[in-house]
Amino acid sequence: EVQLVESGGGLVQPGGSLRLSCAASGFTFSSYAMSWVRQAPGKGLEWVSGISGSGGSTYYADSVKGRFTISRDNSKNTLFLQMNSLRAEDTAVYYCAKDPFSTPMSSFDSWGQGTLVTVSS
Amino acid sequence: QSALTQPASVSGSPGQSITISCTGTSSDVGGYNYVSWYQQHPGKAPKLMIYDVTNRPSGVSNRFSGSKSGNTASLTISGLQAEDEADYYCSSYRSSSTLRVFGGGTKLTVL
């Protein structure tokens, strides 16, 4: 059974940094692309960033480009999102999601339970 | 770059069928067969219901079906049941640096 467990969320001041982690199990982690998707309180889903199975290709939404960095450690089956220069509008539940292929194109076939990031002074 | 366009809300009575539309452009919905649909109940993570326009993952009821015409994709739910009441989101691959895009979401109410 696929399991994705996010951690690292919390309260951070504007301009601060936070690193999210997503521990994966139940599948061959390195064979699949992964993404981060966020949902602001009471709002819809927004794709944030994606990474290929090998980690060699990364992709970002315009809203986070230059501030967020996605990475993965295939030896530890873990996905990361380093978030810098955080803004109030980054406040959201952050989900990690698995793609069905090694490149991020098709869909998100498994999701974690999410971790809440709150940016506020 | 704006999200895909979905109606804010739809409703139907138990047993009826409803359709949710998802309109994009030739750079996303119309250009690729990578449209997917997600169901989200309050306080829960999204669940994949349809992938690659028309395909249902194992375990998803055959009351859910997907289609596409031009730049508009659709999710149809037949034989509405109370447990279908949820938010539904479409998503598509997009040929730009953004890569993936979601619709704004549709709240389905089962009357």
mmCIF file of N, CA, C and O in Angstrom, chain A residues 24-64:
data_model
loop_
_atom_site.group_PDB
_atom_site.id
_atom_site.type_symbol
_atom_site.label_atom_id
_atom_site.label_comp_id
_atom_site.label_asym_id
_atom_site.label_seq_id
_atom_site.Cartn_x
_atom_site.Cartn_y
_atom_site.Cartn_z
ATOM 1 N N ALA A 24 7.987 8.387 1.907
ATOM 2 C CA ALA A 24 7.207 7.508 1.031
ATOM 3 C C ALA A 24 7.493 6.045 1.329
ATOM 4 O O ALA A 24 8.619 5.675 1.684
ATOM 5 N N SER A 25 6.474 5.211 1.180
ATOM 6 C CA SER A 25 6.641 3.774 1.336
ATOM 7 C C SER A 25 5.588 3.047 0.514
ATOM 8 O O SER A 25 4.588 3.642 0.098
ATOM 9 N N GLY A 26 5.842 1.757 0.265
ATOM 10 C CA GLY A 26 4.869 0.941 -0.448
ATOM 11 C C GLY A 26 5.048 0.908 -1.954
ATOM 12 O O GLY A 26 4.245 0.289 -2.659
ATOM 13 N N PHE A 27 6.078 1.587 -2.474
ATOM 14 C CA PHE A 27 6.344 1.569 -3.914
ATOM 15 C C PHE A 27 7.814 1.901 -4.140
ATOM 16 O O PHE A 27 8.517 2.343 -3.221
ATOM 17 N N THR A 28 8.282 1.670 -5.366
ATOM 18 C CA THR A 28 9.676 1.953 -5.717
ATOM 19 C C THR A 28 9.811 3.447 -5.964
ATOM 20 O O THR A 28 9.557 3.935 -7.072
ATOM 21 N N PHE A 29 10.207 4.154 -4.924
ATOM 22 C CA PHE A 29 10.171 5.624 -4.904
ATOM 23 C C PHE A 29 10.885 6.236 -6.112
ATOM 24 O O PHE A 29 10.365 7.155 -6.752
ATOM 25 N N SER A 30 12.039 5.748 -6.459
ATOM 26 C CA SER A 30 12.859 6.368 -7.509
ATOM 27 C C SER A 30 12.255 6.226 -8.897
ATOM 28 O O SER A 30 12.718 6.862 -9.843
ATOM 29 N N SER A 31 11.249 5.399 -9.046
ATOM 30 C CA SER A 31 10.641 5.169 -10.353
ATOM 31 C C SER A 31 9.538 6.163 -10.692
ATOM 32 O O SER A 31 9.020 6.147 -11.812
ATOM 33 N N TYR A 32 9.189 7.016 -9.757
ATOM 34 C CA TYR A 32 8.022 7.870 -9.950
ATOM 35 C C TYR A 32 8.317 9.341 -9.673
ATOM 36 O O TYR A 32 9.017 9.692 -8.726
ATOM 37 N N ALA A 33 7.755 10.201 -10.528
ATOM 38 C CA ALA A 33 7.797 11.633 -10.261
ATOM 39 C C ALA A 33 6.934 11.952 -9.052
ATOM 40 O O ALA A 33 6.006 11.215 -8.717
ATOM 41 N N MET A 34 7.268 13.046 -8.407
ATOM 42 C CA MET A 34 6.526 13.503 -7.233
ATOM 43 C C MET A 34 6.247 14.991 -7.363
ATOM 44 O O MET A 34 6.979 15.712 -8.036
ATOM 45 N N SER A 35 5.219 15.440 -6.684
ATOM 46 C CA SER A 35 4.864 16.853 -6.702
ATOM 47 C C SER A 35 4.437 17.323 -5.320
ATOM 48 O O SER A 35 4.086 16.516 -4.466
ATOM 49 N N TRP A 36 4.489 18.638 -5.138
ATOM 50 C CA TRP A 36 3.869 19.289 -3.985
ATOM 51 C C TRP A 36 2.678 20.096 -4.508
ATOM 52 O O TRP A 36 2.798 20.827 -5.490
ATOM 53 N N VAL A 37 1.557 19.957 -3.830
ATOM 54 C CA VAL A 37 0.324 20.667 -4.160
ATOM 55 C C VAL A 37 -0.153 21.329 -2.874
ATOM 56 O O VAL A 37 -0.135 20.695 -1.816
ATOM 57 N N ARG A 38 -0.580 22.576 -2.945
ATOM 58 C CA ARG A 38 -1.030 23.246 -1.730
ATOM 59 C C ARG A 38 -2.470 23.724 -1.847
ATOM 60 O O ARG A 38 -3.023 23.838 -2.940
ATOM 61 N N GLN A 39 -3.062 23.979 -0.684
ATOM 62 C CA GLN A 39 -4.447 24.432 -0.618
ATOM 63 C C GLN A 39 -4.576 25.457 0.500
ATOM 64 O O GLN A 39 -4.478 25.117 1.680
ATOM 65 N N ALA A 40 -4.727 26.714 0.118
ATOM 66 C CA ALA A 40 -4.933 27.776 1.102
ATOM 67 C C ALA A 40 -6.274 27.564 1.804
ATOM 68 O O ALA A 40 -7.182 26.935 1.238
ATOM 69 N N PRO A 41 -6.426 28.059 3.002
ATOM 70 C CA PRO A 41 -7.671 27.857 3.758
ATOM 71 C C PRO A 41 -8.901 28.287 2.979
ATOM 72 O O PRO A 41 -8.981 29.428 2.522
ATOM 73 N N GLY A 42 -9.832 27.365 2.786
ATOM 74 C CA GLY A 42 -11.066 27.662 2.083
ATOM 75 C C GLY A 42 -10.929 27.841 0.584
ATOM 76 O O GLY A 42 -11.889 28.253 -0.081
ATOM 77 N N LYS A 43 -9.756 27.554 0.036
ATOM 78 C CA LYS A 43 -9.497 27.771 -1.383
ATOM 79 C C LYS A 43 -9.278 26.447 -2.115
ATOM 80 O O LYS A 43 -9.351 25.369 -1.533
ATOM 81 N N GLY A 44 -8.983 26.550 -3.414
ATOM 82 C CA GLY A 44 -8.782 25.373 -4.241
ATOM 83 C C GLY A 44 -7.347 24.867 -4.219
ATOM 84 O O GLY A 44 -6.483 25.400 -3.529
ATOM 85 N N LEU A 45 -7.118 23.825 -5.013
ATOM 86 C CA LEU A 45 -5.793 23.220 -5.100
ATOM 87 C C LEU A 45 -4.896 24.016 -6.034
ATOM 88 O O LEU A 45 -5.355 24.530 -7.058
ATOM 89 N N GLU A 46 -3.620 24.100 -5.684
ATOM 90 C CA GLU A 46 -2.626 24.772 -6.520
ATOM 91 C C GLU A 46 -1.374 23.912 -6.584
ATOM 92 O O GLU A 46 -0.767 23.601 -5.559
ATOM 93 N N TRP A 47 -0.988 23.523 -7.797
ATOM 94 C CA TRP A 47 0.261 22.795 -7.982
ATOM 95 C C TRP A 47 1.423 23.739 -7.688
ATOM 96 O O TRP A 47 1.447 24.873 -8.166
ATOM 97 N N VAL A 48 2.385 23.272 -6.905
ATOM 98 C CA VAL A 48 3.507 24.111 -6.473
ATOM 99 C C VAL A 48 4.801 23.743 -7.185
ATOM 100 O O VAL A 48 5.503 24.609 -7.710
ATOM 101 N N SER A 49 5.113 22.443 -7.215
ATOM 102 C CA SER A 49 6.406 22.033 -7.758
ATOM 103 C C SER A 49 6.389 20.539 -8.043
ATOM 104 O O SER A 49 5.636 19.788 -7.412
ATOM 105 N N GLY A 50 7.212 20.117 -9.005
ATOM 106 C CA GLY A 50 7.314 18.706 -9.347
ATOM 107 C C GLY A 50 8.757 18.322 -9.618
ATOM 108 O O GLY A 50 9.596 19.176 -9.928
ATOM 109 N N ILE A 51 9.038 17.031 -9.495
ATOM 110 C CA ILE A 51 10.391 16.532 -9.714
ATOM 111 C C ILE A 51 10.314 15.155 -10.346
ATOM 112 O O ILE A 51 9.443 14.342 -10.006
ATOM 113 N N SER A 52 11.206 14.884 -11.292
ATOM 114 C CA SER A 52 11.218 13.578 -11.944
ATOM 115 C C SER A 52 11.711 12.499 -10.984
ATOM 116 O O SER A 52 12.251 12.800 -9.924
ATOM 117 N N GLY A 53 11.531 11.252 -11.381
ATOM 118 C CA GLY A 53 11.919 10.144 -10.525
ATOM 119 C C GLY A 53 13.409 10.135 -10.177
ATOM 120 O O GLY A 53 13.796 9.834 -9.048
ATOM 121 N N SER A 54 14.225 10.494 -11.129
ATOM 122 C CA SER A 54 15.679 10.529 -10.898
ATOM 123 C C SER A 54 16.110 11.760 -10.123
ATOM 124 O O SER A 54 17.210 11.801 -9.568
ATOM 125 N N GLY A 55 15.261 12.760 -10.100
ATOM 126 C CA GLY A 55 15.612 14.027 -9.459
ATOM 127 C C GLY A 55 16.313 14.988 -10.409
ATOM 128 O O GLY A 55 16.635 16.110 -10.024
ATOM 129 N N GLY A 56 16.539 14.566 -11.644
ATOM 130 C CA GLY A 56 17.293 15.383 -12.574
ATOM 131 C C GLY A 56 16.527 16.552 -13.175
ATOM 132 O O GLY A 56 17.134 17.480 -13.715
ATOM 133 N N SER A 57 15.206 16.497 -13.109
ATOM 134 C CA SER A 57 14.378 17.582 -13.660
ATOM 135 C C SER A 57 13.428 18.096 -12.587
ATOM 136 O O SER A 57 12.775 17.305 -11.895
ATOM 137 N N THR A 58 13.386 19.410 -12.459
ATOM 138 C CA THR A 58 12.504 20.040 -11.479
ATOM 139 C C THR A 58 11.666 21.121 -12.152
ATOM 140 O O THR A 58 12.091 21.710 -13.159
ATOM 141 N N TYR A 59 10.497 21.370 -11.598
ATOM 142 C CA TYR A 59 9.542 22.294 -12.182
ATOM 143 C C TYR A 59 8.854 23.070 -11.059
ATOM 144 O O TYR A 59 8.637 22.530 -9.974
ATOM 145 N N TYR A 60 8.501 24.338 -11.356
ATOM 146 C CA TYR A 60 7.917 25.191 -10.336
ATOM 147 C C TYR A 60 6.775 26.041 -10.884
ATOM 148 O O TYR A 60 6.810 26.466 -12.040
ATOM 149 N N ALA A 61 5.794 26.320 -10.044
ATOM 150 C CA ALA A 61 4.781 27.308 -10.377
ATOM 151 C C ALA A 61 5.433 28.689 -10.346
ATOM 152 O O ALA A 61 6.375 28.922 -9.574
ATOM 153 N N ASP A 62 4.922 29.601 -11.154
ATOM 154 C CA ASP A 62 5.487 30.955 -11.185
ATOM 155 C C ASP A 62 5.432 31.621 -9.821
ATOM 156 O O ASP A 62 6.308 32.414 -9.470
ATOM 157 N N SER A 63 4.435 31.283 -9.030
ATOM 158 C CA SER A 63 4.228 31.923 -7.729
ATOM 159 C C SER A 63 5.319 31.586 -6.711
ATOM 160 O O SER A 63 5.459 32.288 -5.705
ATOM 161 N N VAL A 64 6.083 30.517 -6.953
ATOM 162 C CA VAL A 64 7.110 30.115 -5.976
ATOM 163 C C VAL A 64 8.508 30.046 -6.579
ATOM 164 O O VAL A 64 9.485 29.816 -5.857
#
